[in-house]
């Protein structure tokens, strides 16, 4: 095995490796919090800044003068107004907040795009992805026998097909993003469930029973006693995961487990920002209304040092 094969084998095996005996594997996809700050506008707008810009970008605004912050905010508003009708709606603001929170995903896609759009035509075909990812392994007359690359490639192709809406196995950047980060797209939820069930369903009966459920997150390694969290997971399976109490989870029960319907933090924040800034109470914001309440959306040197924090009448 040469170095390239070893490194690829190592990375793929790591993705499928079992958890440590005392380490809980979390397969549940939760919507992350918008900020680790406390949301209390009576004290500061730090939470709103993190939510609207993303935590890292919010820090850059704290170094700007109020005039510079307003100017940059105005440019952002033009991007948020997707239909260019001069207004920012709750939905447009929600979409922006979700984008700002997950900017790292798009940066990751940009990096991978460069390595897979081999003919630089602005699209990534399955053949391009396969050749860039598995090419030298498939061409090797003495393939690595420690890991089944063919199995992983078949699984990748199935996900690529799911992401590729028109079925031509040629992905746009949006479709490629769905392939790399399926948890971000509603139409990719079925493939997430399918892959999860394949990982856990060791007897291949199409269901996840209690022992398979526990075995995915905990290995006894000859120990008789289980940690308390494992006992709790057994109870969770019996009482909540297995909704019809037939001793196993089917596809829908697995979906409810790993893709719960979380509280939509982005929508709640979008509604909050509109409520606080909508001077004429028409349910949408103009650029002027947003910039007028700039300190709610972004920071500046003034708000950073507490010198000119504009207080809302409600407080």
C-alpha atoms as one frame of an Amber mdcrd trajectory, in Angstrom:
protein
   0.000   0.000   0.000   1.515   3.371  -0.963   1.173   6.542   1.085  -1.785
   7.936  -0.875  -3.746   4.728  -0.449  -2.912   4.577   3.235  -4.083   8.139
   3.863  -7.332   7.627   1.975  -7.986   4.359   3.768  -7.283   6.025   7.080
  -9.667   8.923   6.438 -12.498   6.695   5.242 -12.052   4.160   8.020 -12.099
   6.938  10.579 -15.509   8.068   9.339 -16.896   4.604   9.969 -14.956   3.806
  13.138 -16.753   2.756  16.317 -16.981   5.162  19.228 -14.862   4.712  22.299
 -16.594   2.633  25.003 -17.409   5.633  27.190 -18.028   8.093  24.357 -21.549
   8.732  23.146 -22.014   8.986  19.368 -24.554  11.642  18.464 -26.344  11.071
  15.163 -29.043  13.683  15.798 -28.909  16.727  13.526 -29.850  19.735  15.663
 -30.223  23.272  14.385 -27.368  25.176  16.075 -27.885  28.217  18.271 -27.398
  31.568  16.540 -25.062  32.841  19.258 -23.583  31.817  22.571 -24.521  35.244
  23.933 -27.607  35.845  26.089 -30.451  37.348  24.059 -31.337  40.356  26.168
 -31.670  43.579  24.198 -32.071  45.533  27.434 -28.395  44.785  28.110 -26.817
  44.637  24.656 -27.447  43.709  21.042 -24.547  41.239  20.909 -26.846  38.266
  20.280 -28.551  40.070  17.393 -25.184  40.998  15.869 -23.990  37.373  15.992
 -27.298  36.133  14.584 -27.392  38.639  11.726 -23.724  38.471  10.708 -22.280
  35.307  12.203 -20.008  35.562  15.242 -16.738  36.054  13.353 -18.083  38.653
  10.941 -19.763  40.515  13.819 -16.349  41.095  15.402 -15.120  42.961  12.324
 -17.937  45.515  12.624 -16.906  46.330  16.189 -13.771  47.933  14.762 -15.678
  50.303  12.453 -16.985  53.797  13.039 -20.794  54.167  13.076 -20.630  55.707
   9.605 -18.607  52.782   8.246 -20.959  50.280   9.872 -23.982  51.951   8.300
 -22.337  51.944   4.882 -21.466  48.246   5.043 -24.903  47.404   6.437 -26.528
  49.183   3.500 -24.589  46.972   1.079 -25.674  43.864   2.994 -29.321  44.947
   2.824 -29.068  45.071  -0.975 -27.956  41.427  -0.932 -30.749  40.377   1.441
 -33.434  41.899  -0.803 -33.563  38.897  -3.111 -36.385  40.055  -5.417 -35.025
  43.623  -5.551 -38.374  45.191  -4.720 -36.862  47.612  -2.209 -38.126  45.723
   0.856 -36.716  43.069   3.174 -39.303  40.537   4.295 -39.181  38.148   7.240
 -38.471  35.257   4.852 -35.616  37.105   3.136 -34.143  38.031   6.498 -34.489
  34.449   7.722 -32.692  33.147   4.630 -29.889  35.656   5.178 -29.486  34.696
   8.843 -29.253  31.030   7.888 -26.650  31.888   5.261 -24.630  33.981   7.723
 -24.707  31.194  10.303 -23.564  28.580   7.814 -21.039  30.572   5.840 -18.423
  27.918   6.673 -20.403  25.400   4.638 -20.196  27.529   1.512 -16.489  28.130
   2.109 -15.987  24.359   2.356 -17.897  23.834  -0.889 -15.761  26.477  -2.642
 -12.597  24.656  -1.600 -13.876  21.272  -2.747 -15.315  22.707  -5.940 -11.845
  23.721  -7.111 -10.601  20.170  -6.742 -13.545  18.499  -8.497 -14.552  20.779
 -11.386 -11.716  19.332 -13.412 -12.711  20.815 -16.793 -13.618  24.176 -15.206
 -17.026  24.362 -16.880 -18.813  25.533 -13.732 -20.330  22.099 -13.108 -19.201
  18.912 -11.386 -20.196  15.641 -13.011 -20.255  12.307 -11.195 -17.368  11.162
 -13.398 -15.299  14.181 -12.339 -16.046  13.570  -8.663 -15.373   9.828  -8.966
 -12.077  10.344 -10.775 -10.883  13.036  -8.376 -11.858  11.032  -5.286 -11.377
   7.380  -6.252  -9.500   7.477  -9.550  -6.115   6.149  -8.524  -7.692   3.489
  -6.296  -9.876   2.147  -9.111  -6.929   2.102 -11.524  -4.704   0.203  -9.094
  -4.283  -3.446 -10.213  -3.670  -4.395  -6.570  -6.411  -2.488  -4.710  -6.330
  -2.025  -0.963  -8.120  -4.953   0.624  -8.459  -3.376   4.080 -11.392  -1.263
   3.034 -14.194  -1.654   0.513 -13.821   1.450  -1.642 -16.400   0.142  -4.093
 -19.049   0.095  -1.351 -18.315   3.679  -0.370 -18.316   4.788  -4.002 -21.739
   3.204  -4.626 -23.058   5.041  -1.584 -21.552   8.319  -2.796 -23.100   7.873
  -6.241 -26.531   7.284  -4.733 -26.226  10.493  -2.684 -24.934  12.371  -5.750
 -27.998  11.196  -7.697 -30.310  12.350  -4.904 -28.668  15.788  -4.832 -28.846
  16.053  -8.625 -32.471  17.100  -9.115 -32.664  16.724 -12.903 -31.031  13.299
 -12.888 -28.225  14.043 -15.368 -25.447  13.292 -12.841 -24.016  16.749 -13.435
 -24.198  18.985 -10.370 -24.533  22.714 -10.124 -22.808  24.313  -7.153 -26.082
  24.253  -5.207 -26.559  20.549  -5.951 -22.932  19.864  -5.035 -23.549  21.633
  -1.729 -26.538  19.360  -1.120 -24.330  16.347  -1.865 -21.606  17.415   0.579
 -23.956  18.754   3.272 -27.283  16.905   2.867 -28.469  17.850   6.369 -28.973
  21.412   5.091 -31.573  20.425   2.474 -35.082  19.092   3.059 -35.078  17.027
  -0.145 -31.947  15.183   1.051 -33.421  14.005   4.353 -34.371  10.578   3.016
 -30.794   9.779   2.022 -29.549  10.837   5.477 -32.024   8.422   7.048 -31.085
   5.668   4.612 -27.363   6.042   5.272 -27.915   6.106   9.020 -30.025   2.964
   8.938 -27.434   1.167   6.810 -24.738   2.067   9.339 -26.689   0.818  12.355
 -28.831  -2.010  10.935 -26.272  -4.809  11.319 -28.631  -7.685  10.467 -29.896
  -5.852   7.347 -33.583  -6.418   8.104 -34.493  -2.805   7.333 -35.050  -1.839
  10.963 -33.014  -0.690  13.968 -33.632  -2.770  17.066 -32.646  -1.848  20.612
 -29.307  -3.658  20.627 -28.323  -2.160  17.261 -29.305   1.272  18.546 -27.171
   0.887  21.678 -24.357  -0.876  19.814 -23.943   2.108  17.501 -23.135   4.441
  20.378 -21.561   2.141  22.976 -19.245  -0.860  22.933 -19.204  -3.069  26.031
 -15.703  -4.410  25.445 -16.408  -7.236  27.864 -17.739  -4.983  30.615 -20.930
  -6.108  32.313 -21.977  -2.742  33.764 -23.207   0.011  31.482 -22.780   3.738
  32.176 -25.897   5.576  33.301 -26.223   7.401  29.992 -26.501   4.048  28.182
 -29.287   2.955  30.519 -31.012   6.259  29.818 -30.689   5.673  26.063 -32.318
   2.248  26.489 -35.241   3.935  28.195 -35.388   6.612  25.489 -35.566   3.933
  22.798 -38.378   2.013  24.496 -40.423   5.025  25.579 -39.882   7.542  22.761
 -37.871   6.313  19.755 -39.931   3.166  19.116 -43.236   4.979  18.762 -45.364
   1.954  17.855 -43.616  -0.229  20.487 -42.808  -3.102  18.154 -39.243  -3.360
  19.441 -37.564  -1.645  16.483 -37.368   1.640  14.615 -38.568   1.872  11.030
 -37.633   4.595   8.545 -40.089   7.197   9.861 -39.166   6.564  13.494 -35.479
   6.851  12.605 -36.189  10.107  10.768 -37.984  11.533  13.822 -34.957  10.593
  15.930 -32.083  11.970  13.823 -33.930  14.886  12.176 -36.142  16.362  14.888
 -38.355  19.347  14.180 -36.353  21.914  16.086 -37.405  25.409  17.048 -36.555
  27.695  14.123 -34.138  30.170  15.719 -33.512  31.977  12.424 -37.199  32.688
  11.832 -37.690  33.845  15.423 -34.750  36.243  15.125 -35.942  37.518  11.736
 -39.371  38.318  13.191 -37.725  40.000  16.173 -35.552  42.223  13.964 -38.498
  43.195  11.768 -40.693  43.977  14.784 -38.030  46.201  16.349 -37.180  48.077
  13.137 -40.481  48.340  11.258 -41.340  51.998  11.840 -44.511  52.086   9.731
 -45.621  48.595  10.832 -46.208  47.255   7.322 -44.507  43.937   8.122 -41.402
  44.537   5.999 -38.322  46.717   6.132 -36.830  49.316   3.837 -33.094  49.924
   3.706 -33.686  53.203   5.534 -35.524  51.485   8.400 -32.704  48.962   8.812
 -29.889  51.503   8.652 -31.788  53.747  11.062 -31.641  50.915  13.612 -28.137
  49.905  12.539 -26.971  49.277  16.111 -29.539  46.461  16.437 -28.145  44.676
  13.377 -24.415  45.390  13.567 -21.839  46.747  15.974 -19.420  49.635  15.668
 -16.769  51.322  17.768 -19.530  53.287  19.457 -21.684  50.312  20.439 -18.604
  48.218  21.200 -17.460  50.671  23.862 -20.962  51.533  25.054 -20.624  55.185
  24.110 -23.693  55.604  21.944 -26.024  52.632  22.401 -29.381  53.735  21.061
 -32.117  52.586  23.414 -35.464  51.450  22.039 -38.593  53.062  23.450 -39.750
  49.656  24.679 -36.878  49.598  27.182
